[in-house]
Every structure is written in structure tokens, then in C-alpha cells.
PDB file of C-alpha atoms in Angstrom:
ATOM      1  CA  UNK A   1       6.824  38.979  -1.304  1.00  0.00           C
ATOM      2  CA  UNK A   2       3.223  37.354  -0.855  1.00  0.00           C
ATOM      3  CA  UNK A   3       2.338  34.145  -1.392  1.00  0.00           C
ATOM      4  CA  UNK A   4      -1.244  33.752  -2.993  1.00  0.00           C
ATOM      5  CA  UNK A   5      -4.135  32.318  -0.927  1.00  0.00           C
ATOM      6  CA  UNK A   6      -4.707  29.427  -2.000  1.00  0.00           C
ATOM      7  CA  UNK A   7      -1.310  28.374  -1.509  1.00  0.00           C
ATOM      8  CA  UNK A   8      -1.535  29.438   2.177  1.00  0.00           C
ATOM      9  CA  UNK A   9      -4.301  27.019   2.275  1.00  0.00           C
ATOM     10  CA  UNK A  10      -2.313  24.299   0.646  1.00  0.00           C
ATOM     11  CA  UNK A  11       0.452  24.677   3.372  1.00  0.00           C
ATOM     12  CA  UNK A  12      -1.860  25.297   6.008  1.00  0.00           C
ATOM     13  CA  UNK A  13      -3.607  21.456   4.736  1.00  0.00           C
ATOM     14  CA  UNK A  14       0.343  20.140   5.089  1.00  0.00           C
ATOM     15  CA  UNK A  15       0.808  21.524   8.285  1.00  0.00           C
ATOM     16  CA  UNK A  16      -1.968  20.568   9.744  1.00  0.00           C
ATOM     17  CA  UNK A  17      -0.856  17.003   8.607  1.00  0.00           C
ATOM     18  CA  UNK A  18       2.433  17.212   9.836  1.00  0.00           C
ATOM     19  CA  UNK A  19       1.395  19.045  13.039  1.00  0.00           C
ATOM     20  CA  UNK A  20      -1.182  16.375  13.913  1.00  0.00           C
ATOM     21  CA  UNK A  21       1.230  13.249  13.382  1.00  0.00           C
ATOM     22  CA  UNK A  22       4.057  15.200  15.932  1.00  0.00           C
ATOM     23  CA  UNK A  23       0.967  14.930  18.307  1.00  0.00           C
ATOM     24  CA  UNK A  24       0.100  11.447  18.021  1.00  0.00           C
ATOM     25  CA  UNK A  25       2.561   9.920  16.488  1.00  0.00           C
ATOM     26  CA  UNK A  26       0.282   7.461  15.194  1.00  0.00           C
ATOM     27  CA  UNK A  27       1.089   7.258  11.306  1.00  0.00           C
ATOM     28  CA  UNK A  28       4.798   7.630  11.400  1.00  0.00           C
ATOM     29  CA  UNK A  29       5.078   4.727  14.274  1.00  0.00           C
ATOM     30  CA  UNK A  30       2.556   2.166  12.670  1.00  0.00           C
ATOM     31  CA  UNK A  31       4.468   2.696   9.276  1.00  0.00           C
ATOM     32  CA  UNK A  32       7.826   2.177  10.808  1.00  0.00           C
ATOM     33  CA  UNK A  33       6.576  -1.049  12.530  1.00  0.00           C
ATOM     34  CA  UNK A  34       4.995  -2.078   9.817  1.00  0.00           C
ATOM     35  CA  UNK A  35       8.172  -1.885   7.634  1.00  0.00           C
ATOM     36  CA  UNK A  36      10.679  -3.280  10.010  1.00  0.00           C
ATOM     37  CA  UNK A  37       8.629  -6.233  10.530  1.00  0.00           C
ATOM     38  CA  UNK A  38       7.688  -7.060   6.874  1.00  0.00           C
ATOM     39  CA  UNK A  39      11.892  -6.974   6.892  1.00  0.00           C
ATOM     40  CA  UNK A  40      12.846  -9.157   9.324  1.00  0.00           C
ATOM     41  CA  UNK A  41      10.485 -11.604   8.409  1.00  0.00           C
ATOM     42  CA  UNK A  42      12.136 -11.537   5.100  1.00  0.00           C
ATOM     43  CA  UNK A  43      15.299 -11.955   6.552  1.00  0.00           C
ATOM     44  CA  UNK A  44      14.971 -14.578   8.768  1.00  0.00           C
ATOM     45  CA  UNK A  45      12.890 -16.392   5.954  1.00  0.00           C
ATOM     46  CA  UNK A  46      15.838 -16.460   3.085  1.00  0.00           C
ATOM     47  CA  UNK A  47      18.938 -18.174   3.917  1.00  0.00           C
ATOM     48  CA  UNK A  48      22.171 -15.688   4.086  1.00  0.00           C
ATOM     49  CA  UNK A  49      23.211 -16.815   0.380  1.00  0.00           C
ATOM     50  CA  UNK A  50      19.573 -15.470  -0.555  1.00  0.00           C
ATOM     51  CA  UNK A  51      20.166 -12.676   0.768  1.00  0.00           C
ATOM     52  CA  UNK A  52      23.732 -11.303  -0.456  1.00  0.00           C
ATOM     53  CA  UNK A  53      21.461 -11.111  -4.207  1.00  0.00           C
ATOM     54  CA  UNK A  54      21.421  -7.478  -4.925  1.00  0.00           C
ATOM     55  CA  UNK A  55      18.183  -7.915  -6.435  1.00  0.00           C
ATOM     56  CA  UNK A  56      16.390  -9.704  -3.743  1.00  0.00           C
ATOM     57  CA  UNK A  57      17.357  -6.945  -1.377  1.00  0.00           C
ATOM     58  CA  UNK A  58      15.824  -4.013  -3.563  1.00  0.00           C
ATOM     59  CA  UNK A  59      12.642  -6.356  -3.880  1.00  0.00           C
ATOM     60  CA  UNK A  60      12.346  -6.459   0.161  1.00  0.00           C
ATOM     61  CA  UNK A  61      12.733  -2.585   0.562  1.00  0.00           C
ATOM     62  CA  UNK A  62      10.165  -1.556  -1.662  1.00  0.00           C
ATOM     63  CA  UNK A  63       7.723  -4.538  -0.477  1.00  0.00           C
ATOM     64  CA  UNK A  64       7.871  -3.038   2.779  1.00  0.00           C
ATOM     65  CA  UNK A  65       7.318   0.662   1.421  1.00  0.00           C
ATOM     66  CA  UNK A  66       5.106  -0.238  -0.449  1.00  0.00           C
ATOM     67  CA  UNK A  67       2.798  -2.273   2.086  1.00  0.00           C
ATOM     68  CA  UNK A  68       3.313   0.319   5.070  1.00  0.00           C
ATOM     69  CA  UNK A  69       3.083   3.068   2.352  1.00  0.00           C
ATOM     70  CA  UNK A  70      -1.037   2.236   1.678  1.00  0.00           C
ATOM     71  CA  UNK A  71      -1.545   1.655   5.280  1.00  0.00           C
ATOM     72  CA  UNK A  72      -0.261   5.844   5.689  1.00  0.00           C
ATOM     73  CA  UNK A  73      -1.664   6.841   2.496  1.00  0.00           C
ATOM     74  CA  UNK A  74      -5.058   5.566   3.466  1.00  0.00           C
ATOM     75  CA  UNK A  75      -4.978   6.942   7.163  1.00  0.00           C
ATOM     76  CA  UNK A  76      -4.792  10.036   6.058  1.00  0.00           C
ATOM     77  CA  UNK A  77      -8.286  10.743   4.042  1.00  0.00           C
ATOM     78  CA  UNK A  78     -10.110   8.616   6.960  1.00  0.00           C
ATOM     79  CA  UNK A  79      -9.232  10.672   9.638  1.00  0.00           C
ATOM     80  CA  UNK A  80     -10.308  13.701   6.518  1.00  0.00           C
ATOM     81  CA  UNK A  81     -13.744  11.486   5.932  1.00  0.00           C
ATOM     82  CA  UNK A  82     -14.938  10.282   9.581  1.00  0.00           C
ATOM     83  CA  UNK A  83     -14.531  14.338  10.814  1.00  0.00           C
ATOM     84  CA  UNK A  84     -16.386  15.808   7.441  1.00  0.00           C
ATOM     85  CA  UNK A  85     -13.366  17.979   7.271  1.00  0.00           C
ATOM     86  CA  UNK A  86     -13.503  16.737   2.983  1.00  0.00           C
ATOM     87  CA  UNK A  87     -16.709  18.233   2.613  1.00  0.00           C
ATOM     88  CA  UNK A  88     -15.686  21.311   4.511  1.00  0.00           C
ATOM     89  CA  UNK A  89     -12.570  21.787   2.777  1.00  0.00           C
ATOM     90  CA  UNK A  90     -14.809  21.481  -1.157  1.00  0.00           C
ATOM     91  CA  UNK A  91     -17.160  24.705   0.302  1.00  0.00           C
ATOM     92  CA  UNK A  92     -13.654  26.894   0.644  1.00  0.00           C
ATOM     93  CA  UNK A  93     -12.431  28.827  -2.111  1.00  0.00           C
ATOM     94  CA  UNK A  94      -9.556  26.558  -2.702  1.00  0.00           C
ATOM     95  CA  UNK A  95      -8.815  24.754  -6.296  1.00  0.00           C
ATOM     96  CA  UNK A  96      -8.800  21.260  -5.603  1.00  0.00           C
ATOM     97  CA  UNK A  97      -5.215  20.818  -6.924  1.00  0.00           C
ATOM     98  CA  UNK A  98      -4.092  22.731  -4.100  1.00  0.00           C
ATOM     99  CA  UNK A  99      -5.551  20.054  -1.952  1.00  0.00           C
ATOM    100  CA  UNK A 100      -4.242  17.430  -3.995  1.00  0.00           C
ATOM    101  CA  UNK A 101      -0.501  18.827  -3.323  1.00  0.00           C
ATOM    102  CA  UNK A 102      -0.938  19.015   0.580  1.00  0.00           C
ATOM    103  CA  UNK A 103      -1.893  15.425   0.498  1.00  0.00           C
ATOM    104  CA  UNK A 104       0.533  14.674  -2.116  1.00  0.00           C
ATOM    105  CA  UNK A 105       3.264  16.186  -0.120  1.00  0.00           C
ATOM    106  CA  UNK A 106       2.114  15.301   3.136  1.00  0.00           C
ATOM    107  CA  UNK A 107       2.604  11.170   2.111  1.00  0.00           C
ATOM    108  CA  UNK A 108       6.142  12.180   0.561  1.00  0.00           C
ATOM    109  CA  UNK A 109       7.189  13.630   3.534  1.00  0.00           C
ATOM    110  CA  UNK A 110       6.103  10.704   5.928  1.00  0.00           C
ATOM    111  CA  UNK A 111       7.575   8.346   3.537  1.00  0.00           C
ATOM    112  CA  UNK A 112      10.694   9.797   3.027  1.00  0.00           C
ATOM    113  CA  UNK A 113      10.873  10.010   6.980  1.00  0.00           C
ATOM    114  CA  UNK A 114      10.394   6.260   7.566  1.00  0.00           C
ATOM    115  CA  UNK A 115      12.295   5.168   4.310  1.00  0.00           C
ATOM    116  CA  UNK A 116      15.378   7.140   5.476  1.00  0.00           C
ATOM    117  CA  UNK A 117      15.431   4.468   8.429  1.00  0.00           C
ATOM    118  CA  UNK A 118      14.645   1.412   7.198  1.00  0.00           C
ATOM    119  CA  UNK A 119      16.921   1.423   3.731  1.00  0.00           C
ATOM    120  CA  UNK A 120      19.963   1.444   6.088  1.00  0.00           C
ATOM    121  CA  UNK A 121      18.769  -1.293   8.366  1.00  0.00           C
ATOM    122  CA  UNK A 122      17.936  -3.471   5.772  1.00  0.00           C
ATOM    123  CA  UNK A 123      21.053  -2.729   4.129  1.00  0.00           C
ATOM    124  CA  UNK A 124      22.900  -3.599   7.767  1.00  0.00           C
ATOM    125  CA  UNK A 125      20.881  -6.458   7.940  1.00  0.00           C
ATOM    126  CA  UNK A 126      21.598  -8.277   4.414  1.00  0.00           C
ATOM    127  CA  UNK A 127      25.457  -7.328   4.833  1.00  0.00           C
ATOM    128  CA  UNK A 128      25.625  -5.239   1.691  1.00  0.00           C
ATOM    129  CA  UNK A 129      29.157  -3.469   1.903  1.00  0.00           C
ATOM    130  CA  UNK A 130      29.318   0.202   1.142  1.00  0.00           C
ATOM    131  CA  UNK A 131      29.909   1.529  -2.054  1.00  0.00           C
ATOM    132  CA  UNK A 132      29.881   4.731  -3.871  1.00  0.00           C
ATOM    133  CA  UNK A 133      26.735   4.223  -5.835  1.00  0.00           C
ATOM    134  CA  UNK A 134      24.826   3.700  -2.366  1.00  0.00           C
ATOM    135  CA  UNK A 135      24.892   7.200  -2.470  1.00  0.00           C
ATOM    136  CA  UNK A 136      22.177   7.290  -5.702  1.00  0.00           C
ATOM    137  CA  UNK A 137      19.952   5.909  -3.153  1.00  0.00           C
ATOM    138  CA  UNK A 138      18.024   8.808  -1.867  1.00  0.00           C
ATOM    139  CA  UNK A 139      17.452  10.132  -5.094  1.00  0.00           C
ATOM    140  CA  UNK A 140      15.597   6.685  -6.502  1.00  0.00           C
ATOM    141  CA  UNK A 141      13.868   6.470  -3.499  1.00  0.00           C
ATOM    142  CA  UNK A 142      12.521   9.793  -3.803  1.00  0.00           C
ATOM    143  CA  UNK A 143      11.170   9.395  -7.283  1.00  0.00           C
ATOM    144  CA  UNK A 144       9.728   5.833  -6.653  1.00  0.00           C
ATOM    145  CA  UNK A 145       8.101   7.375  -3.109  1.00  0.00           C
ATOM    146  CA  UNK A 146       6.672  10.504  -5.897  1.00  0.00           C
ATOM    147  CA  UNK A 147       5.441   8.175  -8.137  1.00  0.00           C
ATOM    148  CA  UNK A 148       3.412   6.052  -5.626  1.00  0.00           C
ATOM    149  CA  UNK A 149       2.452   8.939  -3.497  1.00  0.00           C
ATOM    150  CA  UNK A 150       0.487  10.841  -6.324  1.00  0.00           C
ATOM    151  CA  UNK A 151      -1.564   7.413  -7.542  1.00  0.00           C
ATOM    152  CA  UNK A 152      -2.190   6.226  -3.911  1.00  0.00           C
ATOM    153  CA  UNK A 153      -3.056  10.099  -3.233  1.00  0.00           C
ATOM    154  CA  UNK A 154      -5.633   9.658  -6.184  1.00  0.00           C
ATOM    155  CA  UNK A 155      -6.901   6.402  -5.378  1.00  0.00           C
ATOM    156  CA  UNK A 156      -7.301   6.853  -1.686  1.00  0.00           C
ATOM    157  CA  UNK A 157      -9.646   9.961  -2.374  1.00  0.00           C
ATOM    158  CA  UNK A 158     -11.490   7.618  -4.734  1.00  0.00           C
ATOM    159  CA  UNK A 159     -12.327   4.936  -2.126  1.00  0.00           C
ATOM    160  CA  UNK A 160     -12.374   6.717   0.835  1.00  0.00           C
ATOM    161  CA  UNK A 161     -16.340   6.572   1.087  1.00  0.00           C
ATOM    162  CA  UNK A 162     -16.237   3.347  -0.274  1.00  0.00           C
ATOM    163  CA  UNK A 163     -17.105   0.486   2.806  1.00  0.00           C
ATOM    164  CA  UNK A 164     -14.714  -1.727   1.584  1.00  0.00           C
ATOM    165  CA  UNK A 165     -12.178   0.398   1.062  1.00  0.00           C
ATOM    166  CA  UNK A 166      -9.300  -1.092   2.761  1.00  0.00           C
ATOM    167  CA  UNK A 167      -9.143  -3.778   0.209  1.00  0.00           C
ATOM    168  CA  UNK A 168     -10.532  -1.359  -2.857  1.00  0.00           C
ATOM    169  CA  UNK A 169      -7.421   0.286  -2.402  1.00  0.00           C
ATOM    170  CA  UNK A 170      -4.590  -2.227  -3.214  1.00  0.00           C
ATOM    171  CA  UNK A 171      -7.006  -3.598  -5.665  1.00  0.00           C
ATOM    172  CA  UNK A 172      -6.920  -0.408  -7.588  1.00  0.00           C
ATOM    173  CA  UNK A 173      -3.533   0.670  -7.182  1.00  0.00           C
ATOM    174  CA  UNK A 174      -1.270  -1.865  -7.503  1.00  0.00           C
ATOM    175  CA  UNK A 175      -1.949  -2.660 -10.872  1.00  0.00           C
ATOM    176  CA  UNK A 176      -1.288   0.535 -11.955  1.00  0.00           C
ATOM    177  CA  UNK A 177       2.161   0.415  -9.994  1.00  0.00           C
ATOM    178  CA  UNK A 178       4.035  -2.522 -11.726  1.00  0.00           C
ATOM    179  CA  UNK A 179       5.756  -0.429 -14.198  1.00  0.00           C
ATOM    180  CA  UNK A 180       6.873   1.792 -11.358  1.00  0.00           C
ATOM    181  CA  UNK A 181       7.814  -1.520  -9.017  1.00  0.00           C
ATOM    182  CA  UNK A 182       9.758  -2.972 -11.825  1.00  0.00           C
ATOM    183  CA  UNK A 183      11.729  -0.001 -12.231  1.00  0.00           C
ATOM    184  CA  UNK A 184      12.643   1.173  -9.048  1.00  0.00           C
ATOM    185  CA  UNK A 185      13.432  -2.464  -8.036  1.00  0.00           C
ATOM    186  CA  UNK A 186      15.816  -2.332 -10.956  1.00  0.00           C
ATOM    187  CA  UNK A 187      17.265   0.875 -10.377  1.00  0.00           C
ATOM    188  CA  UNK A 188      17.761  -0.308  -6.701  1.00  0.00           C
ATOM    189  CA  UNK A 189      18.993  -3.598  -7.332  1.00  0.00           C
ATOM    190  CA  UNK A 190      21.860  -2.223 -10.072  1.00  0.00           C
ATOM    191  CA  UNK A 191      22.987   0.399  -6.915  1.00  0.00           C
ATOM    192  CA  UNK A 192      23.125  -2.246  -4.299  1.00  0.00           C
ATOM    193  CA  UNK A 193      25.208  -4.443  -6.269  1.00  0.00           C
ATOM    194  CA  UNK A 194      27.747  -1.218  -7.314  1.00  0.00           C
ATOM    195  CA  UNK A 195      26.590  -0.209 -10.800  1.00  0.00           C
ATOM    196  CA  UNK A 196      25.934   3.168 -11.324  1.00  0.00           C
ATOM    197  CA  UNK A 197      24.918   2.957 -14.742  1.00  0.00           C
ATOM    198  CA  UNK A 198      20.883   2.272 -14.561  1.00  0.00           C
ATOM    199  CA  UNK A 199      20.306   2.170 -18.204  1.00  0.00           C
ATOM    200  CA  UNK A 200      16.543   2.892 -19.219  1.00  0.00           C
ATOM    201  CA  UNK A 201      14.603   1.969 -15.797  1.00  0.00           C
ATOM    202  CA  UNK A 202      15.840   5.158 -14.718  1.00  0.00           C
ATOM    203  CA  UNK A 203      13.863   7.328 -17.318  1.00  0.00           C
ATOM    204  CA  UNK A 204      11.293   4.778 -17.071  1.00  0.00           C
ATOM    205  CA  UNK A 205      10.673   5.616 -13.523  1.00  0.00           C
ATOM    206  CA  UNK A 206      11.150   9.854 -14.259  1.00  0.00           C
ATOM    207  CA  UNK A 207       8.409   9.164 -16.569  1.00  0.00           C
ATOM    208  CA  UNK A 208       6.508   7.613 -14.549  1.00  0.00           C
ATOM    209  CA  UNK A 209       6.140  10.211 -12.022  1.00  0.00           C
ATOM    210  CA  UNK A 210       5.786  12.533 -14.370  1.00  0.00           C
ATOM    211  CA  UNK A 211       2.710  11.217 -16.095  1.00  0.00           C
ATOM    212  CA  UNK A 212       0.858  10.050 -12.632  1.00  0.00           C
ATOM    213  CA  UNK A 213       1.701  13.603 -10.803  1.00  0.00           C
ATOM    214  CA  UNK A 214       0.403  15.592 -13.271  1.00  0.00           C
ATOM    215  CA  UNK A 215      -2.644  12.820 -14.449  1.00  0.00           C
ATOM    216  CA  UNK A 216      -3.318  13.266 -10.757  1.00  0.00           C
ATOM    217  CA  UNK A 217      -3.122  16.840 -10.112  1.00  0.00           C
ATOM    218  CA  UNK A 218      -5.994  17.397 -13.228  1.00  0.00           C
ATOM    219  CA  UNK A 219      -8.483  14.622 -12.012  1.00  0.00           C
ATOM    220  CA  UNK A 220      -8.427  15.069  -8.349  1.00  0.00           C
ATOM    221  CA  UNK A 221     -10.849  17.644  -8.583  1.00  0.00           C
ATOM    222  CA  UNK A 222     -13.917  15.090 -10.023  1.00  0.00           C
ATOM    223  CA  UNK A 223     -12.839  12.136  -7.736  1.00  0.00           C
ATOM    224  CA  UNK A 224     -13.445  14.628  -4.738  1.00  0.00           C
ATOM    225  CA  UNK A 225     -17.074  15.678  -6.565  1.00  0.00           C
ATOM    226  CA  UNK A 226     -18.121  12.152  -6.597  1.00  0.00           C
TER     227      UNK A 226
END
């Protein structure tokens, strides 16, 4: 079989990505820091009755992916901007959706890595016994981490150029998040507490990801012209 060119350069964009991070170890490390230490602070903060609430919990995990998620999001088109390597990459023959996926993929992959951590040490650390709906977990986290990935993958082409763009970002992109924060909170917050039903939040947040993936994919080409 033979996979078409443009898709080599897609995965050759990802790999460079991951390839560069098993080097340095710079993203994955300041995320997981990041994370862990918006947690604890949490957690020494609320007093222990505060912190059996199902709710509260799935708050406090997607605060801290959330946070450390822009910091990695962000990292990733400045070390693109401050080496050209953007302009480069808009003279090769490559559709700019193609790019959009490496990056896309790139900050679902680093996510996933540091999420897959920290959910079960927060979950150690606010005493939340095991149940069987824990295990709908990875699957909620994966479409919140989808859904935030492709509009902080938008947004963080947008203001890469920008000189203020550390605080353009989470000015921009939060807004647009709330529907997905609500629902993944929800979602999360009905599996920590042992309910497996998750009602309409759930389609909500497939929605969601949906929309913003494919929105994404279609304007990432004339945020990159700009």
C-alpha cells in the first residue's frame, strides 16, 4: 500500500514533535508540574469534606488540564515561529489541513500522556473509591482533550505572532470552551460519584468536538495566511 504525500508530511510534522519532546523533555515535564501543583494546591486548600464532592473533584482535574494544557498548546507554535520553520512549512506542497492534524494530534498525544497520570493521583488524593464507571474515564477524557486540542490548535496559530500572545490566548479561547468545560465537568463528576448514565452532557460534548475539529480543520489554512 502507499500512503499519499502529504500525509507523509503530516506524520513526518508529528514525529518531529514527538521526537523533539523525547529529547528535551521540556513540554511533557513543565505540563506534568504544572498539573500536579495546580492539584495539590487544591487539595490542601478544601477541607477533606470538600473534597469527597464528586463534582468538586471533576472541576480540579480539568482546571489543571486545562491550565497546563495552553501552556503545551502554546509551546508548540513558538518553538514553530522563533525558528521560521511556519513560513517554511506554507512554501511546501502540503494542504494546510495536513498541518493542522500534526499539531492537532501532536497536543492530543501529550495530553493524553500527562492526563493518564494525574486523573489517578488526584483520584488517590481526594479518596474516591473505585467503581465500575471509573472505567468511562479515558473515554471522556479523550473527547474533552479533542475538543480543546482542535480550538487551542486554532487559536494558538492565530496569536502566535501576536506580542502579547501569552495572554491573547486564554482570552480567546476560553470563552469559546465553557460549553465544553461544563460538559466534561458533568460527565466527570456523574462517573466519579458511580453513575454511568451521563444523560445529554455526553452528546453535548461529542458535538462539541465535532463542530470545533472540523470548524478547525477548514479555517486553519487563512489563520496561517495572515
Amino acid at each position: 500500500s502507499f500512503v499519499h504525500p502529504t500525509h507523509c508530511l503530516m506524520l513526518a510534522i508529528l514525529w518531529k514533535d514527538i521526537l523533539l519532546e523525547l529529547r528535551t523533555k521540556e513540554r511533557v515535564s513543565s505540563l506534568l508540574v504544572l498539573a500536579i501543583l495546580i492539584v495539590l494546591v487544591f487539595v490542601f486548600a478544601l477541607t477533606p469534606e470538600q473534597l469527597k464532592d464528586p463534582a468538586l473533584g471533576a472541576a480540579l482535574l480539568w482546571i489543571a488540564l486545562i491550565f497546563a494544557g495552553m501552556l503545551s498548546i502554546q509551546r508548540a507554535f513558538i518553538l514553530e515561529h522563533e525558528r521560521n520553520c511556519i513560513d517554511g512549512l506554507l512554501l511546501c506542497p502540503i494542504d494546510s489541513g495536513q498541518f493542522f492534524f500534526a499539531k492537532f494530534l501532536s497536543n492530543v498525544f501529550f495530553l493524553t500522556l500527562v492526563e493518564t497520570i494525574v486523573t489517578p493521583l488526584t483520584i488517590a488524593l481526594l479518596g474516591i473509591p473505585f467503581s465500575a464507571s471509573l472505567l468511562g474515564l479515558p473515554l471522556v477524557f479523550l473527547l474533552g482533550i479533542v475538543g480543546f486540542s482542535a480550538l487551542g490548535t486554532l487559536f494558538a496559530a492565530m496569536t502566535v505572532r501576536t506580542r502579547a500572545r501569552e495572554i491573547l490566548l486564554p482570552l480567546m479561547l476560553l470563552p469559546l470552551l465553557v460549553p465544553l468545560l461544563i460538559a466534561v465537568v458533568q460527565v466527570t463528576g456523574a462517573l466519579l460519584a458511580g453513575d454511568v448514565w451521563t444523560g445529554v452532557w455526553l452528546r453535548v460534548l461529542v458535538a462539541f468536538d465535532v463542530i470545533f475539529v472540523v470548524t478547525s480543520w477548514l479555517t486553519f489554512g487563512f489563520v496561517l495566511q495572515e
